[in-house]
Every structure is written in structure tokens, then in C-alpha cells.
Short mmCIF file of C-alpha atoms in Angstrom, two decimals:
data_model
loop_
_atom_site.label_atom_id
_atom_site.label_comp_id
_atom_site.label_asym_id
_atom_site.label_seq_id
_atom_site.Cartn_x
_atom_site.Cartn_y
_atom_site.Cartn_z
CA UNK A 1441 4.16 233.52 122.25
CA UNK A 1442 6.26 236.18 123.98
CA UNK A 1443 9.04 233.66 124.63
CA UNK A 1444 8.98 232.70 120.94
CA UNK A 1445 9.19 236.31 119.81
CA UNK A 1446 11.98 237.03 122.29
CA UNK A 1447 13.99 234.03 121.08
CA UNK A 1448 13.59 235.09 117.45
CA UNK A 1449 14.53 238.70 118.28
CA UNK A 1450 17.67 237.61 120.13
CA UNK A 1451 18.72 235.35 117.27
CA UNK A 1452 18.10 237.96 114.57
CA UNK A 1453 20.03 240.60 116.56
CA UNK A 1454 23.06 238.31 116.90
CA UNK A 1455 22.92 237.45 113.20
CA UNK A 1456 22.82 241.14 112.29
CA UNK A 1457 25.87 241.88 114.45
CA UNK A 1458 27.73 238.89 113.00
CA UNK A 1459 27.06 240.14 109.47
CA UNK A 1460 28.03 243.74 110.25
CA UNK A 1461 31.26 242.66 111.92
CA UNK A 1462 31.83 239.85 109.40
CA UNK A 1463 32.40 237.40 112.21
CA UNK A 1464 30.17 234.35 112.20
CA UNK A 1465 31.82 232.99 115.33
CA UNK A 1466 29.65 235.34 117.38
CA UNK A 1467 26.57 233.55 116.07
CA UNK A 1468 28.07 230.12 116.66
CA UNK A 1469 28.94 231.07 120.24
CA UNK A 1470 25.41 232.35 120.84
CA UNK A 1471 23.84 229.18 119.41
CA UNK A 1472 26.03 226.90 121.50
CA UNK A 1473 25.21 228.77 124.71
CA UNK A 1474 21.47 229.35 124.28
CA UNK A 1475 19.02 227.11 126.11
CA UNK A 1476 15.80 228.06 124.33
CA UNK A 1477 16.43 226.21 121.07
CA UNK A 1478 12.85 225.01 120.64
CA UNK A 1479 11.50 228.53 121.17
CA UNK A 1480 13.86 229.88 118.50
CA UNK A 1481 12.82 227.22 115.98
CA UNK A 1482 9.53 228.73 114.88
CA UNK A 1483 7.80 230.20 111.85
CA UNK A 1484 8.87 233.75 112.68
CA UNK A 1485 12.53 232.69 112.80
CA UNK A 1486 12.25 230.80 109.53
CA UNK A 1487 10.60 233.79 107.85
CA UNK A 1488 13.50 235.94 109.03
CA UNK A 1489 16.06 233.46 107.67
CA UNK A 1490 14.20 233.23 104.35
CA UNK A 1491 14.12 237.03 103.95
CA UNK A 1492 17.80 237.17 104.85
CA UNK A 1493 18.61 234.82 101.98
CA UNK A 1494 16.43 236.81 99.56
CA UNK A 1495 18.10 240.10 100.47
CA UNK A 1496 20.33 241.62 97.76
CA UNK A 1497 23.97 241.81 98.79
CA UNK A 1498 27.53 241.75 97.51
CA UNK A 1499 29.27 238.40 97.22
CA UNK A 1500 31.11 238.46 100.56
CA UNK A 1501 28.00 239.59 102.46
CA UNK A 1502 25.88 237.00 100.69
CA UNK A 1503 28.33 234.33 101.85
CA UNK A 1504 27.75 235.52 105.42
CA UNK A 1505 23.98 235.36 104.94
CA UNK A 1506 24.19 231.76 103.74
CA UNK A 1507 26.66 230.78 106.47
CA UNK A 1508 24.41 232.24 109.18
CA UNK A 1509 21.36 230.36 107.90
CA UNK A 1510 23.33 227.12 107.64
CA UNK A 1511 24.64 227.53 111.19
CA UNK A 1512 21.10 228.04 112.50
CA UNK A 1513 19.68 225.03 110.65
CA UNK A 1514 22.56 222.81 111.75
CA UNK A 1515 22.09 223.91 115.35
CA UNK A 1516 18.38 223.07 115.17
CA UNK A 1517 19.29 219.64 113.78
CA UNK A 1518 21.87 219.02 116.49
CA UNK A 1519 19.32 219.90 119.18
CA UNK A 1520 17.16 216.83 118.44
CA UNK A 1521 13.96 218.79 118.00
CA UNK A 1522 10.84 216.62 117.74
CA UNK A 1523 10.23 215.56 114.09
CA UNK A 1524 6.60 216.66 114.48
CA UNK A 1525 7.78 220.24 114.92
CA UNK A 1526 9.86 219.96 111.74
CA UNK A 1527 6.80 218.63 109.92
CA UNK A 1528 4.71 221.60 111.11
CA UNK A 1529 7.30 223.99 109.67
CA UNK A 1530 8.27 221.87 106.68
CA UNK A 1531 7.01 224.18 103.93
CA UNK A 1532 9.23 227.07 104.98
CA UNK A 1533 12.16 224.74 105.76
CA UNK A 1534 11.88 223.28 102.24
CA UNK A 1535 11.88 226.72 100.64
CA UNK A 1536 14.94 227.76 102.64
CA UNK A 1537 16.82 224.57 101.76
CA UNK A 1538 16.11 224.95 98.04
CA UNK A 1539 17.07 228.63 98.11
CA UNK A 1540 20.35 227.81 99.87
CA UNK A 1541 21.31 225.49 97.02
CA UNK A 1542 20.31 227.95 94.31
CA UNK A 1543 22.25 230.85 95.85
CA UNK A 1544 25.30 228.73 96.69
CA UNK A 1545 25.46 227.11 93.24
CA UNK A 1546 24.65 230.07 91.01
CA UNK A 1547 25.90 233.14 92.90
CA UNK A 1548 28.43 232.18 95.56
CA UNK A 1549 29.92 229.17 93.72
CA UNK A 1550 31.99 228.04 96.69
CA UNK A 1551 32.60 224.30 97.00
CA UNK A 1552 32.84 224.41 100.81
CA UNK A 1553 29.53 226.21 101.18
CA UNK A 1554 27.74 223.89 98.75
CA UNK A 1555 29.11 220.96 100.74
CA UNK A 1556 27.70 222.46 103.94
CA UNK A 1557 24.35 222.91 102.19
CA UNK A 1558 24.37 219.27 101.17
CA UNK A 1559 25.28 217.94 104.63
CA UNK A 1560 22.58 220.02 106.30
CA UNK A 1561 19.92 219.25 103.70
CA UNK A 1562 20.60 215.51 103.79
CA UNK A 1563 20.01 215.53 107.54
CA UNK A 1564 16.75 217.44 107.10
CA UNK A 1565 15.50 215.08 104.38
CA UNK A 1566 16.04 212.09 106.66
CA UNK A 1567 13.94 213.51 109.52
CA UNK A 1568 10.76 211.96 108.14
CA UNK A 1569 9.00 211.02 104.91
CA UNK A 1570 6.71 214.05 105.26
CA UNK A 1571 9.76 216.32 105.29
CA UNK A 1572 11.32 214.49 102.32
CA UNK A 1573 8.07 214.80 100.35
CA UNK A 1574 7.97 218.55 100.87
CA UNK A 1575 11.65 218.99 100.02
CA UNK A 1576 11.19 217.05 96.78
CA UNK A 1577 8.11 219.02 95.80
CA UNK A 1578 9.65 222.43 96.45
CA UNK A 1579 13.18 222.00 95.12
CA UNK A 1580 13.49 219.17 92.57
CA UNK A 1581 13.01 221.27 89.43
CA UNK A 1582 15.46 224.11 90.24
CA UNK A 1583 18.08 221.61 91.42
CA UNK A 1584 17.83 219.56 88.21
CA UNK A 1585 18.26 222.74 86.18
CA UNK A 1586 21.42 223.62 88.11
CA UNK A 1587 22.96 220.18 87.47
CA UNK A 1588 22.61 220.48 83.69
CA UNK A 1589 23.79 224.09 83.64
CA UNK A 1590 27.14 224.65 81.94
CA UNK A 1591 28.01 227.11 84.70
CA UNK A 1592 27.89 224.55 87.51
CA UNK A 1593 31.20 223.09 88.65
CA UNK A 1594 31.68 219.35 88.93
CA UNK A 1595 31.73 219.55 92.74
CA UNK A 1596 28.45 221.47 92.79
CA UNK A 1597 26.87 218.96 90.42
CA UNK A 1598 27.93 216.00 92.54
CA UNK A 1599 26.66 217.57 95.77
CA UNK A 1600 23.29 218.47 94.27
CA UNK A 1601 22.87 215.06 92.62
CA UNK A 1602 23.55 213.47 96.00
CA UNK A 1603 20.81 215.60 97.56
CA UNK A 1604 18.33 214.83 94.75
CA UNK A 1605 18.97 211.11 95.09
CA UNK A 1606 18.41 211.30 98.85
CA UNK A 1607 15.11 213.15 98.39
CA UNK A 1608 13.91 210.55 95.88
CA UNK A 1609 14.97 207.71 98.15
CA UNK A 1610 13.23 209.05 101.26
CA UNK A 1611 10.04 210.39 99.68
CA UNK A 1612 6.88 208.38 99.06
CA UNK A 1613 6.08 206.76 95.72
CA UNK A 1614 2.89 208.81 95.52
CA UNK A 1615 4.81 212.07 95.91
CA UNK A 1616 7.34 211.06 93.26
CA UNK A 1617 4.55 210.30 90.81
CA UNK A 1618 2.97 213.67 91.54
CA UNK A 1619 6.20 215.63 91.10
CA UNK A 1620 8.00 213.86 88.24
CA UNK A 1621 5.54 214.81 85.44
CA UNK A 1622 6.39 218.47 86.03
CA UNK A 1623 10.12 217.82 85.57
CA UNK A 1624 10.04 215.41 82.61
CA UNK A 1625 11.90 217.96 80.48
CA UNK A 1626 14.59 218.26 83.15
CA UNK A 1627 14.95 214.47 83.24
CA UNK A 1628 15.40 214.48 79.45
CA UNK A 1629 18.16 217.07 79.79
CA UNK A 1630 19.74 215.10 82.62
CA UNK A 1631 19.82 211.87 80.59
CA UNK A 1632 21.39 213.68 77.64
CA UNK A 1633 23.90 215.32 79.98
CA UNK A 1634 25.09 211.84 80.94
CA UNK A 1635 26.75 211.64 77.51
CA UNK A 1636 28.41 215.04 77.86
CA UNK A 1637 29.64 215.37 81.45
CA UNK A 1638 32.95 213.52 80.83
CA UNK A 1639 33.42 212.36 84.43
CA UNK A 1640 32.67 208.84 85.66
CA UNK A 1641 31.71 209.81 89.22
CA UNK A 1642 29.23 212.35 87.85
CA UNK A 1643 27.87 209.75 85.46
CA UNK A 1644 27.25 207.37 88.38
CA UNK A 1645 25.36 210.09 90.27
CA UNK A 1646 23.23 210.89 87.21
CA UNK A 1647 22.39 207.21 86.68
CA UNK A 1648 21.42 206.89 90.34
CA UNK A 1649 18.90 209.73 89.98
CA UNK A 1650 17.51 208.33 86.71
CA UNK A 1651 17.25 204.85 88.23
CA UNK A 1652 15.25 206.21 91.18
CA UNK A 1653 12.86 207.84 88.70
CA UNK A 1654 12.73 204.83 86.42
CA UNK A 1655 9.49 203.20 87.64
CA UNK A 1656 7.66 206.41 86.68
CA UNK A 1657 9.60 207.14 83.49
CA UNK A 1658 9.29 203.59 82.17
CA UNK A 1659 5.50 203.63 82.42
CA UNK A 1660 4.83 207.23 81.43
CA UNK A 1661 7.76 208.77 79.55
CA UNK A 1662 10.27 206.09 78.53
CA UNK A 1663 10.95 207.78 75.19
CA UNK A 1664 11.85 211.01 76.98
CA UNK A 1665 15.30 209.74 78.02
CA UNK A 1666 18.45 209.87 75.88
CA UNK A 1667 16.76 211.76 73.05
CA UNK A 1668 20.16 212.77 71.65
CA UNK A 1669 21.11 209.10 71.27
CA UNK A 1670 18.06 206.80 71.60
CA UNK A 1671 20.17 203.64 71.30
CA UNK A 1672 21.46 204.26 74.85
CA UNK A 1673 17.93 203.66 76.13
CA UNK A 1674 18.26 200.00 75.12
CA UNK A 1675 21.32 199.63 77.35
CA UNK A 1676 19.56 201.42 80.19
CA UNK A 1677 16.45 199.25 79.90
CA UNK A 1678 18.49 196.07 80.21
CA UNK A 1679 19.42 196.81 83.83
CA UNK A 1680 17.25 196.95 86.94
CA UNK A 1681 20.02 198.53 89.07
CA UNK A 1682 19.03 196.49 92.11
CA UNK A 1683 22.73 195.83 92.75
CA UNK A 1684 23.50 199.40 91.84
CA UNK A 1685 27.28 199.89 91.75
CA UNK A 1686 28.29 196.89 89.62
CA UNK A 1687 25.26 197.19 87.33
CA UNK A 1688 25.95 200.90 86.90
CA UNK A 1689 29.54 200.04 85.95
CA UNK A 1690 28.37 197.58 83.29
CA UNK A 1691 25.86 200.07 81.87
CA UNK A 1692 28.29 203.00 81.77
CA UNK A 1693 31.04 200.92 80.19
CA UNK A 1694 28.61 199.89 77.45
CA UNK A 1695 27.38 203.43 76.99
CA UNK A 1696 30.79 205.10 76.93
CA UNK A 1697 32.29 202.53 74.58
CA UNK A 1698 29.39 203.04 72.15
CA UNK A 1699 30.01 206.77 71.74
CA UNK A 1700 32.92 206.47 69.32
CA UNK A 1701 34.63 209.81 68.72
CA UNK A 1702 32.24 211.46 71.18
CA UNK A 1703 33.47 209.31 74.08
CA UNK A 1704 34.59 211.42 77.04
CA UNK A 1705 35.16 208.78 79.75
CA UNK A 1706 37.55 205.91 79.07
CA UNK A 1707 37.50 202.96 81.46
CA UNK A 1708 40.38 200.47 81.41
CA UNK A 1709 40.66 197.22 83.38
CA UNK A 1710 43.84 196.98 85.43
CA UNK A 1711 45.59 194.11 87.17
CA UNK A 1712 47.25 195.83 90.14
CA UNK A 1713 46.85 199.17 91.89
CA UNK A 1714 49.59 200.14 94.36
CA UNK A 1715 49.20 203.40 96.27
CA UNK A 1716 52.25 204.49 98.27
CA UNK A 1717 53.40 200.89 98.63
CA UNK A 1718 49.96 199.54 99.58
CA UNK A 1719 48.19 197.21 97.16
CA UNK A 1720 44.57 198.29 96.85
CA UNK A 1721 41.76 195.78 96.52
CA UNK A 1722 39.15 195.94 93.81
CA UNK A 1723 35.50 196.06 94.89
CA UNK A 1724 34.32 192.59 95.86
CA UNK A 1725 31.22 191.77 93.87
CA UNK A 1726 30.50 188.92 91.43
CA UNK A 1727 29.45 191.44 88.77
CA UNK A 1728 32.51 193.66 89.30
CA UNK A 1729 34.97 191.36 87.56
CA UNK A 1730 37.70 193.89 86.74
CA UNK A 1731 39.59 196.60 88.62
CA UNK A 1732 38.45 199.53 86.51
CA UNK A 1733 40.39 202.77 86.17
CA UNK A 1734 38.51 205.71 84.64
CA UNK A 1735 40.11 208.50 82.61
CA UNK A 1736 37.85 211.55 82.76
CA UNK A 1737 38.41 214.07 79.99
CA UNK A 1738 36.16 216.87 81.28
CA UNK A 1739 37.51 216.98 84.83
CA UNK A 1740 41.07 216.06 83.73
CA UNK A 1741 41.30 213.32 86.32
CA UNK A 1742 41.91 209.62 86.86
CA UNK A 1743 39.63 207.79 89.28
CA UNK A 1744 38.80 204.32 90.49
CA UNK A 1745 36.76 202.55 93.16
CA UNK A 1746 38.47 200.26 95.65
CA UNK A 1747 37.81 198.58 99.00
CA UNK A 1748 39.95 199.58 102.01
CA UNK A 1749 38.86 196.37 103.79
CA UNK A 1750 36.44 193.57 102.91
CA UNK A 1751 34.05 194.78 105.63
CA UNK A 1752 34.01 198.40 104.44
CA UNK A 1753 32.09 200.15 101.67
CA UNK A 1754 33.62 201.04 98.34
CA UNK A 1755 35.67 204.23 98.26
CA UNK A 1756 36.61 206.46 95.36
CA UNK A 1757 40.16 207.65 94.77
CA UNK A 1758 40.20 210.65 92.44
CA UNK A 1759 43.52 211.94 91.08
CA UNK A 1760 43.20 215.45 89.67
CA UNK A 1761 45.61 216.83 87.11
CA UNK A 1762 46.92 219.62 89.34
CA UNK A 1763 48.12 217.01 91.83
CA UNK A 1764 50.08 215.06 89.23
CA UNK A 1765 53.80 215.57 88.91
CA UNK A 1766 54.22 213.29 85.90
CA UNK A 1767 52.78 210.21 84.25
CA UNK A 1768 54.96 207.46 82.83
CA UNK A 1769 53.78 204.41 80.90
CA UNK A 1770 56.21 201.52 80.86
CA UNK A 1771 56.19 197.81 80.08
CA UNK A 1772 55.69 195.38 82.94
CA UNK A 1773 59.38 194.42 83.12
CA UNK A 1774 60.19 197.98 84.24
CA UNK A 1775 62.31 200.86 82.90
CA UNK A 1776 64.07 203.74 84.63
CA UNK A 1777 63.56 207.37 83.86
CA UNK A 1778 66.16 208.75 81.46
CA UNK A 1779 66.66 211.82 83.65
CA UNK A 1780 67.30 209.63 86.70
CA UNK A 1781 65.63 212.22 88.92
CA UNK A 1782 64.11 211.33 92.27
CA UNK A 1783 60.84 213.20 92.63
CA UNK A 1784 59.44 213.69 96.16
CA UNK A 1785 56.04 212.18 95.50
CA UNK A 1786 53.53 209.52 96.40
CA UNK A 1787 53.72 206.96 93.62
CA UNK A 1788 50.64 205.16 92.36
CA UNK A 1789 51.39 202.24 90.01
CA UNK A 1790 48.49 201.00 87.90
CA UNK A 1791 49.17 197.98 85.72
CA UNK A 1792 46.72 198.29 82.84
CA UNK A 1793 45.47 195.73 80.38
CA UNK A 1794 46.22 197.22 77.01
CA UNK A 1795 44.82 195.79 73.79
CA UNK A 1796 47.16 196.78 70.90
CA UNK A 1797 44.40 195.95 68.44
CA UNK A 1798 42.34 198.71 70.02
CA UNK A 1799 44.78 201.47 71.03
CA UNK A 1800 42.81 202.91 73.91
CA UNK A 1801 45.75 203.82 76.16
CA UNK A 1802 47.02 206.77 74.08
CA UNK A 1803 43.42 207.79 73.46
CA UNK A 1804 42.58 208.19 77.12
CA UNK A 1805 45.71 210.17 77.87
CA UNK A 1806 44.39 213.04 75.83
CA UNK A 1807 43.11 214.36 79.17
CA UNK A 1808 46.49 216.07 79.50
CA UNK A 1809 46.49 218.64 76.66
CA UNK A 1810 48.98 221.41 75.93
CA UNK A 1811 51.81 219.50 77.60
CA UNK A 1812 53.28 217.65 74.64
CA UNK A 1813 56.75 216.18 74.93
CA UNK A 1814 57.83 213.57 72.37
CA UNK A 1815 60.71 211.16 72.92
CA UNK A 1816 60.62 208.84 69.91
CA UNK A 1817 59.49 208.82 66.32
CA UNK A 1818 56.71 206.43 67.19
CA UNK A 1819 55.03 208.96 69.45
CA UNK A 1820 55.32 211.65 66.80
CA UNK A 1821 53.83 209.30 64.24
CA UNK A 1822 50.90 208.36 66.45
CA UNK A 1823 49.46 211.54 67.91
CA UNK A 1824 51.56 214.21 69.55
CA UNK A 1825 48.42 216.15 70.43
CA UNK A 1826 47.34 213.41 72.81
CA UNK A 1827 50.33 213.35 75.11
CA UNK A 1828 51.11 216.06 77.62
CA UNK A 1829 54.55 216.90 78.97
CA UNK A 1830 53.55 214.99 82.09
CA UNK A 1831 53.33 211.83 80.01
CA UNK A 1832 56.43 209.90 78.97
CA UNK A 1833 56.57 206.44 77.43
CA UNK A 1834 59.57 204.11 77.62
CA UNK A 1835 59.45 200.89 75.63
CA UNK A 1836 62.11 198.37 74.60
CA UNK A 1837 62.78 198.02 70.88
CA UNK A 1838 60.68 194.88 70.49
CA UNK A 1839 57.72 196.53 72.17
CA UNK A 1840 58.12 199.56 69.92
CA UNK A 1841 57.85 197.27 66.94
CA UNK A 1842 54.71 195.66 68.31
CA UNK A 1843 53.08 199.02 68.98
CA UNK A 1844 54.13 200.33 65.58
CA UNK A 1845 52.72 197.26 63.86
CA UNK A 1846 49.44 197.24 65.73
CA UNK A 1847 48.75 200.94 65.47
CA UNK A 1848 49.66 201.27 61.82
CA UNK A 1849 48.79 197.91 60.37
CA UNK A 1850 46.59 196.34 63.06
CA UNK A 1851 47.60 193.23 64.94
CA UNK A 1852 48.15 190.18 62.76
CA UNK A 1853 48.49 187.50 65.44
CA UNK A 1854 46.38 186.55 68.45
CA UNK A 1855 49.37 186.44 70.80
CA UNK A 1856 49.80 190.20 70.49
CA UNK A 1857 46.22 191.02 71.49
CA UNK A 1858 47.11 191.55 75.16
CA UNK A 1859 50.06 193.52 76.46
CA UNK A 1860 50.63 194.59 80.06
CA UNK A 1861 51.52 198.17 80.86
CA UNK A 1862 52.21 199.96 84.10
CA UNK A 1863 50.83 203.46 84.45
CA UNK A 1864 52.91 205.32 87.04
CA UNK A 1865 51.28 208.36 88.55
CA UNK A 1866 53.44 210.56 90.79
CA UNK A 1867 51.32 212.65 93.12
CA UNK A 1868 52.76 215.88 94.45
CA UNK A 1869 53.39 215.78 98.17
CA UNK A 1870 51.33 218.40 99.95
CA UNK A 1871 53.42 220.76 102.10
#
């Protein structure tokens, strides 16, 4: 007992000095050099860390509080402490983990800190099913409320959704069925948020959480999902999500395309994606038949999944607006820029399938507002509000006629139903 109290006292003293001097490296140095890790990982230490998080403080001091707690938890994880000890202390660990997310997401609002919270919490959840059950019970409701909050950033939402999904995956079915009735209203809000978030990656994360809750929801509260647009529930019910990524793609494409003027994510099939001279491969799956590129209106980004190598998992490439120098749509035969300028940039060429009978290409490029720059009468006639000054379109005369005909009078012949475009995205080189 004395050794335990001494270890807690030493740790709390070092934390206090680190906070006063605003230098967390002192704590990290102490943690890396101490030999009594097991003695320090006890209820008294966890109570101290919990009270530290609850203490009122200014923003910069609160960041130090959170960083100190995260450093301690990560050190305990790295020390390979017996899972049975974690299970003995799981109630307080669960409270601390949930509080870390709430403070980081609602008060600190720092993407790096929320990422540290996620990494640490994911490791804790995977210690054992008993730990995962406690984490789910203590923190599911507040985390779901944060995700659907208008104040949460996209990064915070993605990190928290990842944590929720991990808790659901690693917890027992019995625990899920005990907890989910108390958060049915949150699940309703989450399903409705799927229609409003305007970012494909976020949509995938939301669907993953809903799919992990589906066995309960389907039997007990199936009508509670998608209350703002009940027809979406029919799409959702038609998938089992056993092969998650491709089935999620099919579901979200159906859902987004059904939203009409309320659509916020536009997904276009492309033929070729070339990033900095390297041709990227589409995900290899029988259900993933197209190389989809997603235009996300809420996050002002373009994203797509690809496979670095056949043996590797899918990866997401996300191109944010602030990293874009300019966007140029051109026909597949190629056209040069009128300015003839050479921009120091990484070029990403995306050859898109464009259906002139359904003019979705100009529609999706509305993600670049307030940057209008018209070059021809056709662009002025179509919708100058859609294009930003980063977007420029160069078409030969014949192609102009086709576009003019299809957008103003619809397409009259089958041979014009498919036209190939290249979307050139120039990414700013980081210096």
C-alpha cells in the first residue's frame, strides 16, 4: 500500500510541475525512467487523473491537463500491464476515456489531441471484452451526441465514430442490447445526420456504426432510423453489410442519388486516376465495379479509395480545397491552358465518365463557391454560381455544341450519352 501511495504521489508531483512550467516533456521523461509502473497504475492514480480533467482551467492549461492524462494512459498501455488489472480498474478508466473525448471535442477542439485520444482509447478497448463493455456503457451516449453536434469538426466526428465502431465491435452482444435502448434517440439523430453531413468518408463511418447496431435496431426500433426520409430505410434494409466497403458504396450511392436538390455528396465513376505520374488502382472487389470519385460539398474536398498494392488494404486519398491550386476540366484529347503557365504542383488527373443527359459534373463542382471565373458564354448560360475561379473548362467547338444541346435541350441521340472528361487537380507543393 505504501509503495502504491508513493508511486501515485511521485507521479502527481511531476504532473503538477509539468503543468506549472508548461512543459510536458518533464512528465514524459519521468514516465520513461520510472520502474514502478504497476504500482503507479492504481485506483488512487486514476482518481487523481479524473479530478485533474474535471478541474476548471483556461484553454492552454486544460490542454496540458489532457496531454498529461493521455501520456500517463499511453505509458500504462506500453508497459504491458496484465489485462486483469485493467479489468479491476475498468470503471474509472472508462470514465476517464469518455471525459477525455468530451473535453477534447467540445472545449479544446484540437485535431491532434482528439487523434491522441482516439489512438489511446482504441488500444484500451482492445485489451479485453470486459473493458470494451465498460467503455461502451459509460461513453456511448455522450459520444453519439458529439458526433451529431453542429459544433464538432469533421476530423473530430471521424475520430469519435472510429472509437464508437471499435467499442461496438469488441463488446459483447448482451452489453450492446443493454446499452442501445438508452441511446435510440441518438441513433435516430445519427441516421438523419447521414443525409446532412456532406462528406463521403463521414457517411461511411456513420453507416459502419449503424450497421453494427442493426441487429438490435431491426428487431426493436427499425422505424427509428431515417425519420427525416423514411424511404432511405428501404435502401438500408436491402444490405447486410457483410462485405462492408463495397456494400456501403452501393448503399450510399443509392441514398445520395435519391436526395435530389438536397444531395450533398456527388460520386462519379472514373476511368483513370494518375497521381504524380503514378496510375492508381481501384479497389479490387467484385462489387466495386467502378473507380468512384466523391465530391464532398460540406468539407469542400474531393476523395476516393484506391489500392496501393493488391496485397494491401484500401486507402483513402482526400484532396482538400486549401491544397488545390486550380481545377481544369478538359476533353480526353487534351487542351493546353490559355495562360501557358507552369505551376509548381503535383498533378492528379482523373478521367471522369460524364453523362451529358444528366449534367452532374458542373453540379458537383459547386463545392468551390465564391471563386467564379467565366471563359465562355456557355458557362455563363449554365450556372456561373457553380464554378469557382479555381475551375476552368476548355472544350473544342464541337464539344461546346454537344454540351449546349444536352444541357438546354437534353440529349437527342444515344451516341451522345457518354462523354469522357479529364479532371485535372493541381495540388500545391508543400514547402
